Coordinates of C-alpha atoms in Angstrom, one line a residue:
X11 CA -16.8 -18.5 -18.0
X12 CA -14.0 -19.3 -15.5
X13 CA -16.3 -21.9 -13.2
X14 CA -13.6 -24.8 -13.5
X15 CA -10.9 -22.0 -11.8
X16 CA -12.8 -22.2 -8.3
X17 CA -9.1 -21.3 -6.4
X18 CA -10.0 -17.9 -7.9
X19 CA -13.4 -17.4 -7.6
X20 CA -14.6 -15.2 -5.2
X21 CA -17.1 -17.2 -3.5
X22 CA -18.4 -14.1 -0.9
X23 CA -20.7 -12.4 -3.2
X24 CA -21.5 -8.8 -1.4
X25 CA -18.2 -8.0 -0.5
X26 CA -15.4 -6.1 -1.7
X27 CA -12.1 -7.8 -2.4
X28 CA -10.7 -5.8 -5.3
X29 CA -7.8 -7.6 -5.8
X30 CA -9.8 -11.5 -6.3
X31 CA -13.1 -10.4 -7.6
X32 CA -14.3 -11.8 -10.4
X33 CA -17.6 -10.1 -11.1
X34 CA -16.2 -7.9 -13.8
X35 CA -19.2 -6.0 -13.9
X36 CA -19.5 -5.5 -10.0
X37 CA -15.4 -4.7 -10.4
X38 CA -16.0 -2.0 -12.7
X39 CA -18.5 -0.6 -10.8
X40 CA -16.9 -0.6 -7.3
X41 CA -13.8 1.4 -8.8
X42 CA -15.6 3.4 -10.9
X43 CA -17.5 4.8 -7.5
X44 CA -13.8 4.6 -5.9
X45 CA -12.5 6.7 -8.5
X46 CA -12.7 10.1 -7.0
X47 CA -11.7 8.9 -3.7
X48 CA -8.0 7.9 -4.3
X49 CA -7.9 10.1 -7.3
X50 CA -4.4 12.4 -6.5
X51 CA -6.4 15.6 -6.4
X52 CA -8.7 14.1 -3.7
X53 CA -6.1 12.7 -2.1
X54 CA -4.1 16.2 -1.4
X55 CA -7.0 17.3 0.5
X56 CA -5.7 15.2 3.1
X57 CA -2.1 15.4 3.3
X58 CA -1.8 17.1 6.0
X59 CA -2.4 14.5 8.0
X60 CA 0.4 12.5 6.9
X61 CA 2.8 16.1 7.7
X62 CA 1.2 15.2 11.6
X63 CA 2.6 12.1 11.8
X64 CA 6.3 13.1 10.0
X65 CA 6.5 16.1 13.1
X66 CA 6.0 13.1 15.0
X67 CA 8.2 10.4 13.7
X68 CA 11.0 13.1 13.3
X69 CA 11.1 14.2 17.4
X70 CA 11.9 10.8 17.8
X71 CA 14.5 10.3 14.9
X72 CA 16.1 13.7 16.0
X73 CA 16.0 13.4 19.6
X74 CA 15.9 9.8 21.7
X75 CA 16.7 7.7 18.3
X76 CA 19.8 9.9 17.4
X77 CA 23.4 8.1 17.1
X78 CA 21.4 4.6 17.6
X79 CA 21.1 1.4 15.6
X80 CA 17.2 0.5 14.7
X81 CA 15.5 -1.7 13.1
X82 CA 14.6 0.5 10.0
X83 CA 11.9 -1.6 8.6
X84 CA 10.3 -1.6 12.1
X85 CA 10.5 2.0 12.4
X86 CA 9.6 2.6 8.8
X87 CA 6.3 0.4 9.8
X88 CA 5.3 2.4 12.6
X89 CA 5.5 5.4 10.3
X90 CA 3.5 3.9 7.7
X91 CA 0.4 2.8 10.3
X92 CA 0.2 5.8 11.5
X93 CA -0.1 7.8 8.2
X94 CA -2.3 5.2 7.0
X95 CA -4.6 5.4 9.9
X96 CA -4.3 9.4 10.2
X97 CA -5.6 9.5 6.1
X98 CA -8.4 7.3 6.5
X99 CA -10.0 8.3 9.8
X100 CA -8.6 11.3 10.8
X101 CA -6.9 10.2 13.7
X102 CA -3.9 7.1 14.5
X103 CA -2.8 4.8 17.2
X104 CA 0.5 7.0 17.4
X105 CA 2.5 3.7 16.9
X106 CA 5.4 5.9 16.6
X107 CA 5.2 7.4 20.0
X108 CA 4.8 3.9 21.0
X109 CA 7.6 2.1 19.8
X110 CA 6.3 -0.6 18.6
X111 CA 3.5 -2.1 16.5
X112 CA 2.8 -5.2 19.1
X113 CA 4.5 -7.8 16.5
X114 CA 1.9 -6.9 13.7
X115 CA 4.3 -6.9 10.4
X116 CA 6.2 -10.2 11.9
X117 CA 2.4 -11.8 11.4
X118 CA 2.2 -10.1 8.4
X119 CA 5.0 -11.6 6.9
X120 CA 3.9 -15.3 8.3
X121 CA 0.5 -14.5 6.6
X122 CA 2.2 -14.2 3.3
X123 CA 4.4 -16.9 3.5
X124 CA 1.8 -19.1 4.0
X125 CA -0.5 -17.8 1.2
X126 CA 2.9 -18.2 -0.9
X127 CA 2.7 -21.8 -0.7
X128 CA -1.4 -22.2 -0.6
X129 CA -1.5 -20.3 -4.0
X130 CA 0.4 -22.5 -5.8
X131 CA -0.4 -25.9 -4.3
X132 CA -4.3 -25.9 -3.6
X133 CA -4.2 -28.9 -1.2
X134 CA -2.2 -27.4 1.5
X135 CA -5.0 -24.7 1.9
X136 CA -7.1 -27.7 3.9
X137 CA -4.2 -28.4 5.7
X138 CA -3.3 -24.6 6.4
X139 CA -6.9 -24.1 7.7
X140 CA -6.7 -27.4 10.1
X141 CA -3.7 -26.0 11.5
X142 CA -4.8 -22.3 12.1
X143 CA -8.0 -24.1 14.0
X144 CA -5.4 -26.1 16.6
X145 CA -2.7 -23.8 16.1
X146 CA -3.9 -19.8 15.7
X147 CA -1.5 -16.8 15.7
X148 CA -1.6 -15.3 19.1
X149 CA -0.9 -11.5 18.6
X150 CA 2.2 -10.8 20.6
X151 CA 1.3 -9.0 24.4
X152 CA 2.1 -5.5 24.8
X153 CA 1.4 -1.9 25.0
X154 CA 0.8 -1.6 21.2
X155 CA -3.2 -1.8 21.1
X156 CA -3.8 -3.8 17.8
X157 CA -4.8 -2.1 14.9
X158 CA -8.5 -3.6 15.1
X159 CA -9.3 -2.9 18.4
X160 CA -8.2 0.8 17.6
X161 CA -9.9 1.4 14.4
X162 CA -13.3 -0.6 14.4
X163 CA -14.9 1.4 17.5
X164 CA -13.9 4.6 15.4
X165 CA -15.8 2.9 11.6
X166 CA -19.1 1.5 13.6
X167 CA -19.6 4.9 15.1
X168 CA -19.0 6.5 11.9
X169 CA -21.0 4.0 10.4
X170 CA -24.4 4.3 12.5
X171 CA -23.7 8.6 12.5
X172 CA -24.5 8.0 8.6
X173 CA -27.3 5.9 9.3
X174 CA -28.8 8.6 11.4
X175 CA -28.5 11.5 8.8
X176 CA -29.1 9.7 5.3
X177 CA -32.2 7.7 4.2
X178 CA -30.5 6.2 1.4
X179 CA -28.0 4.0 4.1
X180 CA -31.1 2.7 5.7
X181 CA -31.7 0.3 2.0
X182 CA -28.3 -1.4 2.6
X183 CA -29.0 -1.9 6.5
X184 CA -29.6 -5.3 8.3
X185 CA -26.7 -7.0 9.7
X186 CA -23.3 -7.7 7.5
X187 CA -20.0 -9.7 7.6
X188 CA -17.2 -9.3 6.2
X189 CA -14.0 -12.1 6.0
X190 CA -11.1 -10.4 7.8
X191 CA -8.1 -12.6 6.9
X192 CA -5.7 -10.1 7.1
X193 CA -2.6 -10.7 9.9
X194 CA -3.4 -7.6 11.8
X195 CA -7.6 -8.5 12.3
X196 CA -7.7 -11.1 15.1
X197 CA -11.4 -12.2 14.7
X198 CA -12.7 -13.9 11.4
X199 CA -15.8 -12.4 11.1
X200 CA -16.6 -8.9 12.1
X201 CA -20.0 -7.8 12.1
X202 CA -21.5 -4.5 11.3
X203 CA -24.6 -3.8 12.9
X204 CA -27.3 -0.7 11.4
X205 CA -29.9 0.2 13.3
X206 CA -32.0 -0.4 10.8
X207 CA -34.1 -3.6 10.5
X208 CA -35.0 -3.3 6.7
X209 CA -32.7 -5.6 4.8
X210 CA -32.3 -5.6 1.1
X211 CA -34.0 -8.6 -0.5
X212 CA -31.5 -11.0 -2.2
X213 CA -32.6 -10.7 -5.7
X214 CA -33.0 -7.1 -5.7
X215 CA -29.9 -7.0 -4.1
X216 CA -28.2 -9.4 -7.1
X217 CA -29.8 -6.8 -9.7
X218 CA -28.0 -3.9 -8.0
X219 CA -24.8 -5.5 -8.3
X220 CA -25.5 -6.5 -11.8
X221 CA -26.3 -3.2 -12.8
X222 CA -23.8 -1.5 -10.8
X223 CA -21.4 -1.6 -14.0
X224 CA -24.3 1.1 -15.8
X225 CA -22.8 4.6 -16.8
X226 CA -23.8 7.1 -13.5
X227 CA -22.8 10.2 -12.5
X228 CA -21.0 10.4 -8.9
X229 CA -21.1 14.0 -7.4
X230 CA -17.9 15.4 -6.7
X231 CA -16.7 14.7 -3.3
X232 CA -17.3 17.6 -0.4
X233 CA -14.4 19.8 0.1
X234 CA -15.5 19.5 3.7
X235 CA -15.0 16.1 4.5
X236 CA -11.8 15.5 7.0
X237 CA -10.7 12.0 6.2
X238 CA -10.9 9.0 3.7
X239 CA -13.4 7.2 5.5
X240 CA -15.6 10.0 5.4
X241 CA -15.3 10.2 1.8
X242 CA -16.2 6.5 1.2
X243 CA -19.2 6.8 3.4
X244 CA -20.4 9.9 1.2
X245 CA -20.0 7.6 -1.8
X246 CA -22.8 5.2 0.2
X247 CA -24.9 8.1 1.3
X248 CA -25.4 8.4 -2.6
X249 CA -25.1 4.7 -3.8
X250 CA -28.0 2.5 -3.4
X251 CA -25.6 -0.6 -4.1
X252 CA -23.1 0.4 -1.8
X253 CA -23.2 -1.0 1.4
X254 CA -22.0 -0.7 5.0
X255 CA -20.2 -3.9 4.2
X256 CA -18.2 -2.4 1.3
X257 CA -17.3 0.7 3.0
X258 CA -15.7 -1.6 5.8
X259 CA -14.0 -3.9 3.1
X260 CA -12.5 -0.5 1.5
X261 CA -11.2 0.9 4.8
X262 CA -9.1 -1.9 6.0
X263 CA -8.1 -2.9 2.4
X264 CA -6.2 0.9 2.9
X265 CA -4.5 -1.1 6.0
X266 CA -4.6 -5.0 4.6
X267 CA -3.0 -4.0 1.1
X268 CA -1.0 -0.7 2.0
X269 CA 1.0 -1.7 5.7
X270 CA 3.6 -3.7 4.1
X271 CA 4.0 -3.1 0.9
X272 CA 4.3 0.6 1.5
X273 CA 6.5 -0.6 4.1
X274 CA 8.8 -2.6 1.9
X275 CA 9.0 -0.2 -0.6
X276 CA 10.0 2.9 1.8
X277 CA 12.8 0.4 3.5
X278 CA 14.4 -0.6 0.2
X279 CA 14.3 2.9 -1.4
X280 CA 16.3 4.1 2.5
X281 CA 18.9 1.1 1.7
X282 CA 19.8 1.8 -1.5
X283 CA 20.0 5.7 -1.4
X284 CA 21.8 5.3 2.0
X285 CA 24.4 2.8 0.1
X286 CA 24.9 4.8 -2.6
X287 CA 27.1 7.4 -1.3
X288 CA 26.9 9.8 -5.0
X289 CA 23.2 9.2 -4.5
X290 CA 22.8 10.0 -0.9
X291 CA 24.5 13.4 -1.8
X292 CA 22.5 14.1 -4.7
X293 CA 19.6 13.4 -3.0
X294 CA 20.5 15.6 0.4
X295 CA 21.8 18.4 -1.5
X296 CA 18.5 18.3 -4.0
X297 CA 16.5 18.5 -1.0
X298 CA 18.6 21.6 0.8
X299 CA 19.0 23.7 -2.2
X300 CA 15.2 23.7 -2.8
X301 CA 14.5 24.5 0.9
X302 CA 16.9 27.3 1.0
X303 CA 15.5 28.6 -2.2
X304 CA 12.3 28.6 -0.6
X305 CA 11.0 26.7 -3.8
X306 CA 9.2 24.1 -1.1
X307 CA 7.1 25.9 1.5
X308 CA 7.2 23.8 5.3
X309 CA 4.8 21.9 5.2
X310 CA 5.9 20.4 2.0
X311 CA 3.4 20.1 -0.4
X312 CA 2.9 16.7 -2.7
X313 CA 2.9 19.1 -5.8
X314 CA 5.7 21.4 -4.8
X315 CA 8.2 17.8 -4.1
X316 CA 7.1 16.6 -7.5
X317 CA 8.4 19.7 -9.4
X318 CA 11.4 20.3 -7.6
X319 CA 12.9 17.0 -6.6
X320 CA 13.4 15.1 -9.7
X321 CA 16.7 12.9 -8.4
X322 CA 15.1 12.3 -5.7
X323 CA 12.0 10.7 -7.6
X324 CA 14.2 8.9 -9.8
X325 CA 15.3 7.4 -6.8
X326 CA 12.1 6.0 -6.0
X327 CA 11.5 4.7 -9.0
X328 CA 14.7 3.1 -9.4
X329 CA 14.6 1.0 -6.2
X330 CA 10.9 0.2 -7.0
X331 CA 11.6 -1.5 -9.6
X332 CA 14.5 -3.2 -8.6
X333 CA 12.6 -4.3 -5.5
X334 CA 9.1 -4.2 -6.7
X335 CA 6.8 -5.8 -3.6
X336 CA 5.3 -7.9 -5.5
X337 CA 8.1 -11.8 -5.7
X338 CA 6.2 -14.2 -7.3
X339 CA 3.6 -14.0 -10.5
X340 CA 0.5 -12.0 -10.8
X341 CA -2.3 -14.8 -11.9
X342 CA -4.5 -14.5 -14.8
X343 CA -6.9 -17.1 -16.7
X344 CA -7.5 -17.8 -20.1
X345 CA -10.7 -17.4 -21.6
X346 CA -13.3 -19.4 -23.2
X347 CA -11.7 -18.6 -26.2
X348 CA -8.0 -18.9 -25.0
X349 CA -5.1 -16.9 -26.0
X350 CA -2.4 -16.5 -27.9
X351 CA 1.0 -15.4 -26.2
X352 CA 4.0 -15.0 -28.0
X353 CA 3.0 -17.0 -30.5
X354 CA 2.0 -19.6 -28.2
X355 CA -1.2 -20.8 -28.3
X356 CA -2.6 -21.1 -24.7
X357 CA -5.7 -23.0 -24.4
X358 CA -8.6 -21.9 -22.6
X359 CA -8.9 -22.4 -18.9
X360 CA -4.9 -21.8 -18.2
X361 CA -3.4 -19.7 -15.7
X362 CA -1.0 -17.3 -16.6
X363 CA 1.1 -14.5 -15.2
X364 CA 4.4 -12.4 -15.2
X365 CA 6.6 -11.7 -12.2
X366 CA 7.1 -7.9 -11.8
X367 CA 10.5 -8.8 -10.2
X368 CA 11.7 -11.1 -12.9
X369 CA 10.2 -8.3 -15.9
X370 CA 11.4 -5.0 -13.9
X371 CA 15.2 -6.1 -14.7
X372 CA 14.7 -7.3 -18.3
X373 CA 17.8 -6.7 -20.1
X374 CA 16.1 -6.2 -22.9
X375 CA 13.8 -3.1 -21.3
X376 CA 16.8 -1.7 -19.6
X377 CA 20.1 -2.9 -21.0
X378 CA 23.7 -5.0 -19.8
X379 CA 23.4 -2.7 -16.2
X380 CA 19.7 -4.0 -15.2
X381 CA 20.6 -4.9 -12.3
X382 CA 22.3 -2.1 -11.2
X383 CA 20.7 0.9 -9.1
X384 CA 21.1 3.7 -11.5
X385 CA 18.7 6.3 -11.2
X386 CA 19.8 8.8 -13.8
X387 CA 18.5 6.4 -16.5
X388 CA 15.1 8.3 -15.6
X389 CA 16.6 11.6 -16.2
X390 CA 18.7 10.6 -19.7
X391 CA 16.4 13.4 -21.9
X392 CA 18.7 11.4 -25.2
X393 CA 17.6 8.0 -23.6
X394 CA 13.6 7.8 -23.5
X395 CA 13.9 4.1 -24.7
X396 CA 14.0 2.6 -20.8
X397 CA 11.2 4.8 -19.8
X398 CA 8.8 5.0 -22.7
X399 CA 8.8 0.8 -23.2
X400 CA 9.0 0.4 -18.9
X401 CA 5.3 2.6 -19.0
X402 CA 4.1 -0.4 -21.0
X403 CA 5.5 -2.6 -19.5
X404 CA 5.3 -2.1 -15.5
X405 CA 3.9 -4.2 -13.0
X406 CA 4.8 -2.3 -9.8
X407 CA 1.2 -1.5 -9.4
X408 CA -0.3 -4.5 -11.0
X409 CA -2.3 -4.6 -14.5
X410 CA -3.6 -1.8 -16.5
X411 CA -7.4 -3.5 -15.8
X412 CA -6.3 -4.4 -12.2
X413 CA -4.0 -1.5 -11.1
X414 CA -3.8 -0.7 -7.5
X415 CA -6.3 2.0 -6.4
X416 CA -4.1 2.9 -3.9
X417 CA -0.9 3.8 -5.3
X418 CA -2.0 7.7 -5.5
X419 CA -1.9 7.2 -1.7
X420 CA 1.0 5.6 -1.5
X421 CA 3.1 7.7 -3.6
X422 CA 2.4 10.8 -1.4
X423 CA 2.8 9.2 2.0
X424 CA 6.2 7.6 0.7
X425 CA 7.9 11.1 -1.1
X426 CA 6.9 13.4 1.7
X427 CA 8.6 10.9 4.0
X428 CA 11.7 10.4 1.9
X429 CA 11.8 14.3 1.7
X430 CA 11.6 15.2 5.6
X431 CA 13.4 12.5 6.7
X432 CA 16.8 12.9 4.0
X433 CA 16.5 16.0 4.7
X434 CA 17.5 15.9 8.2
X435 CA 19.1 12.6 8.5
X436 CA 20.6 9.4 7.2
X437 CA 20.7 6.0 8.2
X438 CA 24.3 4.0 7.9
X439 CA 23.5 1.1 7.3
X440 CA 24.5 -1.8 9.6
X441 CA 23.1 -5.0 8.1
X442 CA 20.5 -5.1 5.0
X443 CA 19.0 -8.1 6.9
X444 CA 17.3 -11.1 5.3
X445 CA 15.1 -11.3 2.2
X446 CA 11.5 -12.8 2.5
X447 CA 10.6 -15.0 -0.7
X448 CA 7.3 -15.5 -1.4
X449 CA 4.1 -13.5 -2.7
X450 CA 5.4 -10.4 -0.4
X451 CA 9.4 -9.6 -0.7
X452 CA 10.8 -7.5 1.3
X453 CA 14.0 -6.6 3.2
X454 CA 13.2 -8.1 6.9
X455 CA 15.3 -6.8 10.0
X456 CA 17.5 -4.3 8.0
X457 CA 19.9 -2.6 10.9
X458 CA 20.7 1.2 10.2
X459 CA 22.3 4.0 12.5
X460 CA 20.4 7.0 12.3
X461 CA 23.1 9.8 11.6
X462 CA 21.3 13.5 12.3
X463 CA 23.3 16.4 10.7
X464 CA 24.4 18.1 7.7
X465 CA 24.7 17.2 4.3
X466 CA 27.6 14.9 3.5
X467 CA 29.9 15.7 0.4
X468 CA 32.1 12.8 -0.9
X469 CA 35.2 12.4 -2.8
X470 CA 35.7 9.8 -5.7
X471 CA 37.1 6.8 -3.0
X472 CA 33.8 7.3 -1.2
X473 CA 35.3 8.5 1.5
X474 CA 33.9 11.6 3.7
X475 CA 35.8 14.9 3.1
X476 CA 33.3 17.9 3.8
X477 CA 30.6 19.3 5.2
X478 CA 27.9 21.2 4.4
X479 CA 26.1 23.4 6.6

């Protein structure tokens, strides 16, 4: 086994931490019962919750943001919180009508670059620890109610409504914890409180988990339930093993591992379309010739954007993986047995890993221009080279084993974004800002002007010489 790797051992045995757990079998089980869940076809169910929050965000980009410079990251942020929190429990903050998300993504981006450092030098996690005691993040004051004081109110009622209704929550009652480390989670321990008193003995509990791996047969999710959270908690009305703890684990990991990075992504897909004046055009006119064809109904649908806006999707794809979220390697250990890597043989113990930024502009995957935004190599029909060896070889969303559960989600909040918001406006932007190394890159304080009006056509200089309506 992989005892002698303790840095990656999970050492919080009843939780759920997807991306660190080590319990293979408990792994397999958790996202095989997660599986219908953030499956896409699930997941449509709900979009129109994140066409809410657009209506929103666009009032404010078309009205009082008009002809201003912002902080598009910022703005792209408040954007994401909300969609994320309108998904998962059927209602949101509104952030956006805010302004402001109370200094939440700077603390993100502190959290990461300290867990940049801790992950490859062990000792400084004492140290790191010793100086969060005597020196914690303060959330910064204001009228931005933090995400955790929001949200958790919302799950505990949800939580005790199921314990009411279904006989099967009362086996996994009692009193849980689960670790919060996340930026946005001010307390590091949040209990979760049934009103049960029957707790699960510990060795019964153990032979769940073990067992949770064993072929079963999860009933399809209702058509009737309104939000992500309530179909997590219909996966514990109907799972012995699943408990009140992992259904908490699951909701904020839709916050913990989705606030950024979605955030990153969206930002760095706006600044590369909004620099590329041939793409920008492309992109706008894709998006009005569809809507005037009345080939997209309003609301957009995820399915109708997918057929009918390939550029556009080329696009995304383009600036993910020149800007993939992920900056430094993704960690894996050598067996017992050890390995063999390009002809190199690794002994057992080792750990190992590839950087999606440093693979996702391979010259060998993608030729001389690799580092060159150029989003028609995904729509070459004589060129399937790039995209047939890049579906093997793509780490935007992690492993094949440990692939992001939540990139269904992601995708669909990000294209029905990129769709209403082109298609009204553009940013010019001012200043591309900084770029944060570490376990987490992404463009920090980018400066844009948001520009509302029509489509702009350019000449070959780049230069602007019509307009269309």
């Amino acid at each position: 086994m992989l005892k002698d790797s303790k840095v990656y051992l999970n050492d919080q045995k009843d939780n759920l931490q997807l991306f660190t757990e080590m319990n293979l079998t408990k792994y397999r089980g958790q996202r095989r019962a997660l599986g219908p869940v953030y499956a896409m076809a699930n997941l449509k169910r709900h979009e129109h919750h994140v066409d809410d929050v657009l209506k929103t965000f666009m009032t404010g980009m078309t009205t009082t943001l008009a002809g201003t410079v912002i902080k598009l990251d910022d703005w792209v942020h408040l954007y994401t919180l909300d969609a994320l929190a309108q998904l998962t429990f059927g209602s949101r903050p509104d952030y956006v009508k805010i302004g402001t998300d109370g200094g939440m993504l700077q603390r993100s981006d502190k959290y990461w670059t300290r867990n940049s450092i801790n992950g490859q030098w062990q000792s400084t996690t004492y140290l790191s620890h010793l100086w969060n005691y005597y020196f914690p993040i303060e959330p910064k004051k204001g009228v931005a109610p933090t995400l955790f004081k929001w949200a958790f109110p919302l799950l505990e009622k949800r939580l005790s409504d199921l314990n009411k209704t279904s006989p099967d929550f009362a086996k996994t009652g009692g009193t849980h914890a689960i670790s919060t480390s996340s930026p946005f989670l001010e307390q590091d321990t949040i209990p979760i409180t049934s009103t049960s008193t029957t707790t699960t003995p510990k060795v019964a509990r153990q032979d769940a988990i073990d067992n949770f791996d064993n072929p079963s047969t999860l009933s399809p999710i209702t058509s009737s339930s309104p939000d992500i959270l309530a179909d997590l908690l219909t996966i514990q009305s109907r799972h012995p093993e699943w408990t009140s703890t992992w259904t908490t684990g699951m909701t904020f990991t839709n916050f913990g591992a989705g606030h950024d990075t979605i955030t990153s992504t969206l930002t760095s897909i706006l600044v590369y379309i909004c620099t590329s004046s041939s793409s920008l055009t492309r992109v706008r006119e894709e998006i009005t010739s569809t809507t005037i064809a009345g080939t997209i109904p309003d609301p957009a649908t995820y399915d109708t954007l997918v057929e009918n806006l390939p550029y556009l999707s080329a696009c995304m794809k383009e600036a993910m993986r020149l800007r993939p979220v992920i900056g430094m390697s993704l960690v894996r250990v050598t067996p017992a047995s050890g390995a063999i890597i390009d002809g190199i043989v690794i002994p057992a113990g080792t750990v190992v890993g590839q950087n999606p930024a440093v693979v996702s502009r391979s010259e060998v995957i993608f030729g001389p221009n690799s580092n060159d935004f150029v989003p028609e190599r995904w729509l070459d029909e004589d060129n399937e080279t790039a995209a047939t060896v890049w579906s093997r070889h793509n780490l935007i969303w992690g492993g094949p084993s440990r692939s992001c559960p939540g990139q269904h989600m992601a995708r669909l909040i990000m294209l029905k974004f990129l769709f209403v918001v082109l298609g009204k406006c553009r940013f010019e932007v001012v200043d591309k800002g900084v770029d944060s190394r570490g376990f987490l890159a992404r463009m920090v304080d980018v400066q844009a002007k948001v520009v509302v009006g029509p489509v702009v056509v350019w000449g070959e200089e780049g230069d602007e010489c019509e307009r269309r309506e």
